[in-house]
Short mmCIF file of C-alpha atoms in Angstrom, two decimals:
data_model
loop_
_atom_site.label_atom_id
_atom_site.label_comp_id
_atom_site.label_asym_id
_atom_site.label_seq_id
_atom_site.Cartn_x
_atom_site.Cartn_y
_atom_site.Cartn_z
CA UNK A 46 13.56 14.40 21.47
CA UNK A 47 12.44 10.75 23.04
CA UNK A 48 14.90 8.97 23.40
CA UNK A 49 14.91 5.03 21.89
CA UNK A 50 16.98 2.39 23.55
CA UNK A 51 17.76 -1.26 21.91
CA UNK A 52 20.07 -3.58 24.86
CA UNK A 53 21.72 -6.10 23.18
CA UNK A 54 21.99 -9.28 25.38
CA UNK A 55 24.62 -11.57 25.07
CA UNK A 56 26.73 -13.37 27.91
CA UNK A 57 24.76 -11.28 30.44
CA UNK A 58 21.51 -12.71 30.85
CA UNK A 59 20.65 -11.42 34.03
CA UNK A 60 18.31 -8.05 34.93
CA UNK A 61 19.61 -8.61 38.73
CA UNK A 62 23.43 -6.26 38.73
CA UNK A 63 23.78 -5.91 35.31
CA UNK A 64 25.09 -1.87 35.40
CA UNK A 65 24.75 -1.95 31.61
CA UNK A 66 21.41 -2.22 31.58
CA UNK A 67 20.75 -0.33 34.54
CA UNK A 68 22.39 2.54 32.61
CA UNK A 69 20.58 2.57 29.63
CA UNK A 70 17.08 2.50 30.92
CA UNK A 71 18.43 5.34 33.30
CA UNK A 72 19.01 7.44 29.95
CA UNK A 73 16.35 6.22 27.76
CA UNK A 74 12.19 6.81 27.44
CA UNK A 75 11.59 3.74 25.81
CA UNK A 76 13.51 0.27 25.26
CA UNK A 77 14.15 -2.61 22.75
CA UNK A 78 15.23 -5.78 24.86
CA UNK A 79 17.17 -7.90 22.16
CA UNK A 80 18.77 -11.21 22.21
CA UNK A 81 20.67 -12.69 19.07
CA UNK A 82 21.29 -16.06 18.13
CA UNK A 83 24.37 -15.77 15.55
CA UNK A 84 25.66 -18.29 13.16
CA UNK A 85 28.42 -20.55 13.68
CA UNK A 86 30.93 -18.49 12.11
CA UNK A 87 33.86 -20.11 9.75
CA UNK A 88 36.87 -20.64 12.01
CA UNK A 89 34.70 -22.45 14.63
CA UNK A 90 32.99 -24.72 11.79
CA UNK A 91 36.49 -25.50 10.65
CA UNK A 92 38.38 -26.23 13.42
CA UNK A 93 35.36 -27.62 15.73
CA UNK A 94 34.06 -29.56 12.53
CA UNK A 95 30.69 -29.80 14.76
CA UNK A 96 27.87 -27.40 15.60
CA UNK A 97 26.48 -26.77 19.15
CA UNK A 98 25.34 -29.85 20.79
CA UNK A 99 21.30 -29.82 21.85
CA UNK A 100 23.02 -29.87 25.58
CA UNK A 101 24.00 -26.63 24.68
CA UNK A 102 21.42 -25.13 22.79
CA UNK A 103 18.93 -26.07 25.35
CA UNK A 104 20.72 -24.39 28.48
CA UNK A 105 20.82 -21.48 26.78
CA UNK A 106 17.20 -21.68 25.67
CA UNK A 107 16.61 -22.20 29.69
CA UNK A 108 18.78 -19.14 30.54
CA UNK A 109 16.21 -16.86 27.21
CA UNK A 110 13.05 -18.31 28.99
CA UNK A 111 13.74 -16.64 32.91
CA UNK A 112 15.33 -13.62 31.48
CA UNK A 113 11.72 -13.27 29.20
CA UNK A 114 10.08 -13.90 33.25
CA UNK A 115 12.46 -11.41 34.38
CA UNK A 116 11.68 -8.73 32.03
CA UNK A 117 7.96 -9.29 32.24
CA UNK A 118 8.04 -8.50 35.89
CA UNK A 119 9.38 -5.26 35.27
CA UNK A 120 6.70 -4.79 32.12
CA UNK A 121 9.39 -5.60 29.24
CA UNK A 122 9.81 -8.37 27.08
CA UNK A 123 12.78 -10.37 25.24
CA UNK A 124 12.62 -10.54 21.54
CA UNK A 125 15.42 -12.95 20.09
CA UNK A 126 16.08 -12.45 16.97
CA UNK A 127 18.65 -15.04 14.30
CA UNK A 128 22.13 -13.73 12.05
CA UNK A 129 24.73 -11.51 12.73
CA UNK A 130 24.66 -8.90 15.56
CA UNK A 131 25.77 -6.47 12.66
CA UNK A 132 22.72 -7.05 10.41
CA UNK A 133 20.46 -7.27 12.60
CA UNK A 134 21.40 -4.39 15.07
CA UNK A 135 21.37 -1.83 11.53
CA UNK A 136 18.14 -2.75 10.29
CA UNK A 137 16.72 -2.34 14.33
CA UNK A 138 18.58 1.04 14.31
CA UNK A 139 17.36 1.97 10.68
CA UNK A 140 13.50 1.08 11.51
CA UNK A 141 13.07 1.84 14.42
CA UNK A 142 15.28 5.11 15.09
CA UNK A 143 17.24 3.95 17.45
CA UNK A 144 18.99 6.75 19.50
CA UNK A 145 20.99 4.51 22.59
CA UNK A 146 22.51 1.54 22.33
CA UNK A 147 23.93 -0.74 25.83
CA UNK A 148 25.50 -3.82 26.07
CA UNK A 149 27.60 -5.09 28.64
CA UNK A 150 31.47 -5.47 27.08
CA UNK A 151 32.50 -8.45 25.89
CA UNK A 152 36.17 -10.16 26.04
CA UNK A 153 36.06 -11.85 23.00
CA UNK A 154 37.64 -10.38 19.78
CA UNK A 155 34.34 -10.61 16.95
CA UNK A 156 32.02 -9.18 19.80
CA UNK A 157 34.51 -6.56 20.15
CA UNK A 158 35.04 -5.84 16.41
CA UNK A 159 31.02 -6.05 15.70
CA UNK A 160 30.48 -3.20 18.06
CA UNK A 161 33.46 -1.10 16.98
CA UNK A 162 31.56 -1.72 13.04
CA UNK A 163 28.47 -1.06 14.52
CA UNK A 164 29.91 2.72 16.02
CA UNK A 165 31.37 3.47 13.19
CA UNK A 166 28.83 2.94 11.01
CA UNK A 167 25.99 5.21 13.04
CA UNK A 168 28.06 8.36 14.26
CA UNK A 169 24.75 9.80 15.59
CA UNK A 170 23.88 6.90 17.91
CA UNK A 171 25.13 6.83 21.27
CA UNK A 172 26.56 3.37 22.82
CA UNK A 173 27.25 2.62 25.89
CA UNK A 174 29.14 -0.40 27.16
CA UNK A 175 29.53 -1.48 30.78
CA UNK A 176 31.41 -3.85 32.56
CA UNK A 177 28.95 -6.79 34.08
CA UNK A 178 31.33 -10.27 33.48
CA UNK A 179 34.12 -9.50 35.66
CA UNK A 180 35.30 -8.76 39.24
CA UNK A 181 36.63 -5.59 38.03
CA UNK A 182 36.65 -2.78 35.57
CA UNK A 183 39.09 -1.36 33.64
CA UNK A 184 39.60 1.71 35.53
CA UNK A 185 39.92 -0.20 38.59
CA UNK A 186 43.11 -2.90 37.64
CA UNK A 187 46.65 -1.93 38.88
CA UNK A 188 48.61 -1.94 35.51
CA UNK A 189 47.71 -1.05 31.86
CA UNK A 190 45.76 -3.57 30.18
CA UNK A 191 49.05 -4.02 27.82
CA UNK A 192 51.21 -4.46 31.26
CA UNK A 193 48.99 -7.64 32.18
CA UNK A 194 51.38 -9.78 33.57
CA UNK A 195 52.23 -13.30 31.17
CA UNK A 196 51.25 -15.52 34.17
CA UNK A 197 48.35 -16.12 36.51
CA UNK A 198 50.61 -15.69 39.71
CA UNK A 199 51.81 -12.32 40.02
CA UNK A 200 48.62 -10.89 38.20
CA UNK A 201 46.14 -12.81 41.43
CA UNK A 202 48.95 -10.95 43.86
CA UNK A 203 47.55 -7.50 42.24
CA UNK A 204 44.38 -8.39 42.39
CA UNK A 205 44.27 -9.47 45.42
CA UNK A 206 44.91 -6.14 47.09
CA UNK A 207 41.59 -4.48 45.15
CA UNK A 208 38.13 -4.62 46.72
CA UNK A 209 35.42 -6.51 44.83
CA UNK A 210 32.66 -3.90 44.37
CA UNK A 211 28.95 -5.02 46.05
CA UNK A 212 26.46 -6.52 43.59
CA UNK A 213 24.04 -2.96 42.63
CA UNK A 214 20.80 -3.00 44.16
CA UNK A 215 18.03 -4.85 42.88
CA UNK A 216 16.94 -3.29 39.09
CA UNK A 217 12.98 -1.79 40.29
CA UNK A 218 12.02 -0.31 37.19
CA UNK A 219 12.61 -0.40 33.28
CA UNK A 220 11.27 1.91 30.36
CA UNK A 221 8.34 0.35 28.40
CA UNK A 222 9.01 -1.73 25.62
CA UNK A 223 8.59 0.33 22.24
CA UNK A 224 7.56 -2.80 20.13
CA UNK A 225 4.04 -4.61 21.49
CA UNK A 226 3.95 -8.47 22.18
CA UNK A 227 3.30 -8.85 18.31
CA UNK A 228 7.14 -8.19 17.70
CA UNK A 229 7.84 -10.82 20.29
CA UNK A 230 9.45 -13.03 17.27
CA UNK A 231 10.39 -15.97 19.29
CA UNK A 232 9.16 -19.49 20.46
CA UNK A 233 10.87 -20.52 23.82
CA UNK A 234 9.84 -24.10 24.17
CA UNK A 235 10.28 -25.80 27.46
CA UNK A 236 10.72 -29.33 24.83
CA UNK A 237 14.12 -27.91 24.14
CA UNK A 238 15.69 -27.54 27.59
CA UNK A 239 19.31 -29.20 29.01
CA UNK A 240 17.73 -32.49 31.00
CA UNK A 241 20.55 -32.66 33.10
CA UNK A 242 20.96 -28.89 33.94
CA UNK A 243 18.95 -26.60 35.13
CA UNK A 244 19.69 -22.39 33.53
CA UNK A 245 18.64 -19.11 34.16
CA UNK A 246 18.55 -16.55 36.56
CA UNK A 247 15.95 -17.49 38.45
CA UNK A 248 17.29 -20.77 38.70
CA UNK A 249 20.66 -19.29 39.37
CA UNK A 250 19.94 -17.76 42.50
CA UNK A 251 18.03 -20.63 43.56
CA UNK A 252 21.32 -22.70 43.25
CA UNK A 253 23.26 -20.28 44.66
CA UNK A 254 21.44 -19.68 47.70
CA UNK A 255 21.50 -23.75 48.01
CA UNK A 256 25.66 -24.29 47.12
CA UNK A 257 26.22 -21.22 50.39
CA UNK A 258 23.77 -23.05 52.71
CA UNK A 259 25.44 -26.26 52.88
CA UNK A 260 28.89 -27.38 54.02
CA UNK A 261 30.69 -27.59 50.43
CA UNK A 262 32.40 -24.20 50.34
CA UNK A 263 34.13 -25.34 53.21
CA UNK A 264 35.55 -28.77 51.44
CA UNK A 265 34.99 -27.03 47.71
CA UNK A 266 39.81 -27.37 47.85
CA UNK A 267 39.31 -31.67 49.04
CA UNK A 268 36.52 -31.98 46.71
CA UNK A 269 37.09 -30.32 43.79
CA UNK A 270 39.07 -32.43 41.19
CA UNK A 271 36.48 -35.56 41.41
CA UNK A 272 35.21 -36.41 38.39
CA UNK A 273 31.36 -36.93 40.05
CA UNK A 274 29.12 -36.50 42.56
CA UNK A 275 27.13 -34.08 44.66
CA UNK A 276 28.21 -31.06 45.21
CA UNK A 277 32.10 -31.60 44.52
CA UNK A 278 32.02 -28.53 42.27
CA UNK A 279 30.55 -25.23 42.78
CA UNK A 280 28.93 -25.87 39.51
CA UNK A 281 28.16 -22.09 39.30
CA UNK A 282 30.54 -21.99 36.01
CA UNK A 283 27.61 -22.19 33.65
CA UNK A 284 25.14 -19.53 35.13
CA UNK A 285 28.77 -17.45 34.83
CA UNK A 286 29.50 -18.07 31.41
CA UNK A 287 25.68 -16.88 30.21
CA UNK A 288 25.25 -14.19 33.11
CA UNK A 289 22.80 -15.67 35.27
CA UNK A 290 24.85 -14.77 37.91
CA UNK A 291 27.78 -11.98 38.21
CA UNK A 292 31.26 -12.57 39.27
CA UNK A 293 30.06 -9.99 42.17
CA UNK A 294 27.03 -12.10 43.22
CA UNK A 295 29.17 -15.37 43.57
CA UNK A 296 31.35 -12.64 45.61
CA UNK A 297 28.92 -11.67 48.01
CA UNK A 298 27.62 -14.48 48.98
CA UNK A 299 30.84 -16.26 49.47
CA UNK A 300 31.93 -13.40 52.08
CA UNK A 301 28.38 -13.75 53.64
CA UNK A 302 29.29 -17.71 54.12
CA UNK A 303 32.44 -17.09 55.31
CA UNK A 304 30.75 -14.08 58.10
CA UNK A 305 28.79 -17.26 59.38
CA UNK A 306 30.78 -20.44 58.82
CA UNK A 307 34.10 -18.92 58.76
CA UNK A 308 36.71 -18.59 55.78
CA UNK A 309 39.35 -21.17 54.92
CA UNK A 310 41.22 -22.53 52.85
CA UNK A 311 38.55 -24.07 50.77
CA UNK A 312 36.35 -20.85 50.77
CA UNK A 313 39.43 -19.18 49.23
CA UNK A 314 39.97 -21.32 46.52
CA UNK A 315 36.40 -20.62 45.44
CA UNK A 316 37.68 -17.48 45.25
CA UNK A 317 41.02 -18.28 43.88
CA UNK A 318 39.07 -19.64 40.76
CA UNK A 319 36.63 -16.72 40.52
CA UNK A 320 40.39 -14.88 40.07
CA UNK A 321 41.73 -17.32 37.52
CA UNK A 322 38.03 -16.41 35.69
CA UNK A 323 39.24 -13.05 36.28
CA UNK A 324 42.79 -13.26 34.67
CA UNK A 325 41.41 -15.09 31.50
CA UNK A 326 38.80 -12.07 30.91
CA UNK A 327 41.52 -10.01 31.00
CA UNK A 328 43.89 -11.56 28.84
CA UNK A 329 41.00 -12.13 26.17
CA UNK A 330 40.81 -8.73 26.07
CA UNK A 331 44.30 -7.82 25.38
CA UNK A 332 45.36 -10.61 23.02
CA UNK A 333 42.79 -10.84 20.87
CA UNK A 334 42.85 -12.63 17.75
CA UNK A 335 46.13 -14.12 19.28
CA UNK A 336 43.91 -16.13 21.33
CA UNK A 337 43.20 -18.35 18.44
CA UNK A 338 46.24 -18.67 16.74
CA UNK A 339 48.16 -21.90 16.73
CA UNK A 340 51.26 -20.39 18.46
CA UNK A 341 49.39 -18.68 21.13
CA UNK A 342 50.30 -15.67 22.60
CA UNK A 343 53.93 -17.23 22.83
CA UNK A 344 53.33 -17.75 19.25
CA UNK A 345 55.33 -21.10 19.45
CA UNK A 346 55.85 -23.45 17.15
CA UNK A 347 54.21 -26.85 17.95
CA UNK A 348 54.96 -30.36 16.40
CA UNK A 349 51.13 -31.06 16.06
CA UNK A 350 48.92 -31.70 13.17
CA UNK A 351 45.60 -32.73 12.00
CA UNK A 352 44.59 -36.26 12.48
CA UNK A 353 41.04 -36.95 10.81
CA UNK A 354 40.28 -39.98 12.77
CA UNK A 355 42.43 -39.41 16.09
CA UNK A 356 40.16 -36.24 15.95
CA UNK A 357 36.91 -38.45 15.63
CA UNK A 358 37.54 -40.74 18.29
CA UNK A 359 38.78 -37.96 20.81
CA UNK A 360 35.01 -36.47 19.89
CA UNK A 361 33.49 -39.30 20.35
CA UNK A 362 34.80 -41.17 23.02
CA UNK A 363 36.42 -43.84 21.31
CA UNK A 364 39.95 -43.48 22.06
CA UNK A 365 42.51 -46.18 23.39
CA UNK A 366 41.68 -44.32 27.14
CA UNK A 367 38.54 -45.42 28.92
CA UNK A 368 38.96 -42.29 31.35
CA UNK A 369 39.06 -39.99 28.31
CA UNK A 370 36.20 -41.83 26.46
CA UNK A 371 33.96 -41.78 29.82
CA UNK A 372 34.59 -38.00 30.24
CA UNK A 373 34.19 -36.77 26.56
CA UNK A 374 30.62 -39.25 26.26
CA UNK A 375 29.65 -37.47 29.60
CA UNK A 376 30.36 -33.58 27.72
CA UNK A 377 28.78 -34.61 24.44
CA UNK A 378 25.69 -35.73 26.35
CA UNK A 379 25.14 -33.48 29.33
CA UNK A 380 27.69 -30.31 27.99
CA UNK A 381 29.49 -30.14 30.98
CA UNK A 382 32.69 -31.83 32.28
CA UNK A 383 34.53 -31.51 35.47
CA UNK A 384 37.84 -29.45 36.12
CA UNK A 385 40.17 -32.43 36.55
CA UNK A 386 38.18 -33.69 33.26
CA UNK A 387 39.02 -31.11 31.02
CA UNK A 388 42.76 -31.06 31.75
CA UNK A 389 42.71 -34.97 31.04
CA UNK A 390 41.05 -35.07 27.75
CA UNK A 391 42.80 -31.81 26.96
CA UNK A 392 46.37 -32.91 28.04
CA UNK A 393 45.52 -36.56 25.85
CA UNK A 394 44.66 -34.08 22.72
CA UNK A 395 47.35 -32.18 23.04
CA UNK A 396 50.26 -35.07 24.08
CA UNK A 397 48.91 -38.51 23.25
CA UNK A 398 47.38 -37.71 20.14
CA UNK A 399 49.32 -35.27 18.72
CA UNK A 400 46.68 -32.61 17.75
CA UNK A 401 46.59 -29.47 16.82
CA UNK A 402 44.98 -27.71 20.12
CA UNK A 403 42.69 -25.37 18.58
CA UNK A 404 40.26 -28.30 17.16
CA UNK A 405 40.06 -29.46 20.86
CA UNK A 406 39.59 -26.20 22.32
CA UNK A 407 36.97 -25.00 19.19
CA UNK A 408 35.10 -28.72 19.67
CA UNK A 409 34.75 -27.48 23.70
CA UNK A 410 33.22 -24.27 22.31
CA UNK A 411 30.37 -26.07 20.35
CA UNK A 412 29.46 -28.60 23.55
CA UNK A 413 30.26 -26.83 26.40
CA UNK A 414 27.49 -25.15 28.15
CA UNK A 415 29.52 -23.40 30.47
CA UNK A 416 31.64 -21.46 27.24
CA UNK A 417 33.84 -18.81 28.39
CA UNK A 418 35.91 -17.39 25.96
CA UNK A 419 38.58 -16.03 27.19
CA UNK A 420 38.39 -19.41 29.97
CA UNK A 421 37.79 -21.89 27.11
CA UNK A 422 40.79 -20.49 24.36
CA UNK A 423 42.98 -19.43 27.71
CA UNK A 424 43.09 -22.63 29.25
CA UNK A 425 43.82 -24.98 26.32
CA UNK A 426 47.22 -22.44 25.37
CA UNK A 427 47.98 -22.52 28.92
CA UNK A 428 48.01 -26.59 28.67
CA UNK A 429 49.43 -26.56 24.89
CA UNK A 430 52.16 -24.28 26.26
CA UNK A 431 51.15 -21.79 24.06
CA UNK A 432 49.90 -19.94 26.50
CA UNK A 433 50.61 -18.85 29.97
CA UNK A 434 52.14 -21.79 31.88
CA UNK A 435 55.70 -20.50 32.91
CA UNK A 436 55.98 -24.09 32.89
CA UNK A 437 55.52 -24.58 29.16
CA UNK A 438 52.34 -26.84 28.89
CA UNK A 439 51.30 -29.88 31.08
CA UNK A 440 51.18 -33.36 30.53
CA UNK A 441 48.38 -35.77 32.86
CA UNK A 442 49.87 -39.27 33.21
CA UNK A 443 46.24 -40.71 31.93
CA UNK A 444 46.41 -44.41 33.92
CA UNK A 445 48.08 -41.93 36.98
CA UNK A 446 44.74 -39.77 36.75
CA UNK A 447 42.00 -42.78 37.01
CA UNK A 448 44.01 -44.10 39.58
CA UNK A 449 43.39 -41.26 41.85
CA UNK A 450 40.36 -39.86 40.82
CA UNK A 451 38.52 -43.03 39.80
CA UNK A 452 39.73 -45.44 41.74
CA UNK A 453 37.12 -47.99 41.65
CA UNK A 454 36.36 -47.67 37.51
CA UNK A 455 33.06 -46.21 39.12
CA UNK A 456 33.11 -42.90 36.70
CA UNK A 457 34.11 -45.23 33.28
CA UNK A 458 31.68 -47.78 34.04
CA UNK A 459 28.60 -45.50 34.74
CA UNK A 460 29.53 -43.70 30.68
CA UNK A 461 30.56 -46.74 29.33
CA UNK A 462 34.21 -45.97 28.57
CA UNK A 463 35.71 -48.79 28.47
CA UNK A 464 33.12 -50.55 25.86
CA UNK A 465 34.14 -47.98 23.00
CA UNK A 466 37.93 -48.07 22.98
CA UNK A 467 39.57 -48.63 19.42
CA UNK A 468 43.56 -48.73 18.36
CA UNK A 469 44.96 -45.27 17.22
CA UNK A 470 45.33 -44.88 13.22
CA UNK A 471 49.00 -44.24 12.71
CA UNK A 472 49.01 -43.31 8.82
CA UNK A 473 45.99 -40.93 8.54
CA UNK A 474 47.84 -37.70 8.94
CA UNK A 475 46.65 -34.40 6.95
CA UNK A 476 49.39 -32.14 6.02
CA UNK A 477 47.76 -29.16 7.64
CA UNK A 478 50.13 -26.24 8.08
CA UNK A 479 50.61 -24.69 11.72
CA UNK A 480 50.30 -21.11 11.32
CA UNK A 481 47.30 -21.71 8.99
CA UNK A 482 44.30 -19.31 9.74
#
């Protein structure tokens, strides 16, 4: 019987070590290549009271466009499709007689449910899921995925003693598509791109091979918590968070810098972050929906509410802060923000204002174009101290922040910070329960 494959792309746009899809067209005669945009479901429209920003949108319609490239070299095609994976995976399956189904696994908890649905619902389909957006696989970690330790410290100890597997060698061949061009249902318009950065796997590597031939992995620790700048970040989080690149790629070529320019301190951090990636994968994976509830994993009761215009002017830049206006004017218009940034704006949402975290961590998900789910939902319970900081949440001094990391007022002047700051309403609070949702 010929066998009909349908790969479902999601946060692993990448042909180049992606062992899902390297698997599948292994077992398959002829292939589906599928991308789907889904709807903004109803907990993110509530809480992030937004939609994805055209920052957004656009680097992932950059990322679509080189995997189509990709694919065509190897004589396949994308075809992107719009609604829920669900829906639209059942009527491929019904019309086409779909016999295999690959995807690489996701961490977050609707991905995960969608393909348990979709399993359950066609018994006589096989699916296969690989691992493709972490360091490691399941079979490979040094505890149960239940026994993953509460905080980041003791779990980078374990994985420090495992071996990061080599990237797989380079994908040569692919079945042919089963649909012709005509099916190709899809308009990828270079009009709609990210203007100030750059997506896709081609474009990833390109990066990547320029970040490892400078000097900056060997300053990334000195340089890292500026606010702007060349090359003070990797700025490899966003070709990470879509699947440009691997966890294993960024690997490999750090150890080949470090074979030529020697390791260091700084060349470890870079891998000290790819680690506290790692953890966050992991504990999306084993908490869940718990990663959106307002007590957090600690499931902790918090004295914060919902604050209809607090919320606005954190969103748009407007708040009493010029270093939090600068940096949230700089995410809504480019999608990106830098390390230190996040904790600032974060640790003002959380402490200054008084908000309940999940509308600043949900808001993050609609204009960040570096989105990481179990990063994104992790980090803001680790700093609402419903998470895990042994510490119990963190609080950023904001005048002690510009003072150090924009010393001059360069960063606030260049986005205009301090020309949008208004008084905080006192009186406008929502009686919003907690625990709600």
């Amino acid at each position: 019987m010929k066998k009909i494959g349908l790969f479902i792309f999601d946060h692993d746009l990448r042909v180049l070590d992606n062992p899902a899809l390297k698997a599948l067209a292994d077992s398959v005669d002829t292939l589906i290549c599928l991308y789907v945009h889904v709807p903004q479901d109803a907990f993110s429209q509530q809480f992030s009271q937004t939609q994805p920003s055209a920052a957004k949108l656009g680097f992932l319609q950059q990322h679509l466009v080189e995997l189509d490239e990709n694919l065509r070299l190897l004589n396949q095609f994308l075809v992107i499709e719009h609604g829920s994976v669900p829906s639209v995976v059942s009527n491929y399956i019904k019309h086409y007689g779909i016999t295999d189904i690959g995807r690489t696994i996701h961490a977050g908890f609707n991905e995960q449910h969608h393909w348990q649905y979709l399993q359950a619902t066609f018994p006589a389909v096989k699916f296969c899921a690989h691992s493709g957006s972490s360091l490691f696989r399941l079979a490979d970690l040094p505890f149960e995925l239940a026994d993953l330790p509460k905080s980041f410290t003791p779990c980078r100890k374990l994985f420090e003693q495992l071996t990061v597997p080599a990237p797989l060698e380079a994908l040569t061949y692919l079945p042919p598509p089963l649909l012709s061009t005509e099916h190709k249902k899809h308009d990828l318009k270079p009009s709609a791109f990210n203007r100030y950065y750059n997506g896709g796997e081609i474009t990833a590597h390109a990066y990547l091979h320029h970040y490892f031939s400078s000097k900056a992995p060997s300053i990334y620790k000195e340089t890292r918590n500026a606010l702007m700048g060349d090359d003070f970040s990797t700025k490899l989080s966003g070709f990470l968070a879509h699947g440009a690149l691997s966890p294993r790629q960024i690997m490999a070529a750090l150890k080949r810098y470090e074979s030529t320019q020697g390791a260091n301190e700084s060349t470890y951090w870079i891998y000290f972050e790819l680690l506290w990636r790692e953890y966050f994968y992991w504990y999306a994976r084993k908490h869940q929906q718990r990663l959106f509830s307002a007590g957090g994993v600690r499931q902790k009761s918090l004295a914060t509410s919902f604050y209809p215009s607090r919320f606005k002017q954190w969103c748009e830049g407007s708040t009493p802060y010029p270093l939090v206006n600068a940096l949230m004017r700089e995410l809504n218009e480019t999608g990106w923000m830098s390390n230190r940034g996040r904790q600032i704006v974060a640790s003002c949402f959380v402490n200054e204002l008084e908000l309940d975290w999940r509308y600043g961590a949900a808001y993050f998900e609609q204009r960040l174009i570096d989105y990481d789910v179990g990063s994104n939902w992790g980090n803001w319970q680790y700093l609402a101290g419903v998470g895990p900081d042994p510490r119990g949440g963190r609080h950023f001094h904001i005048k002690k922040q510009a003072a150090l990391y924009d010393p001059n007022n360069a960063f606030v002047t260049f986005w205009q910070g301090d020309k949008h700051c208004q008084a905080i309403n006192h009186t406008d609070m929502v009686d919003w329960p907690i625990g709600a949702l």
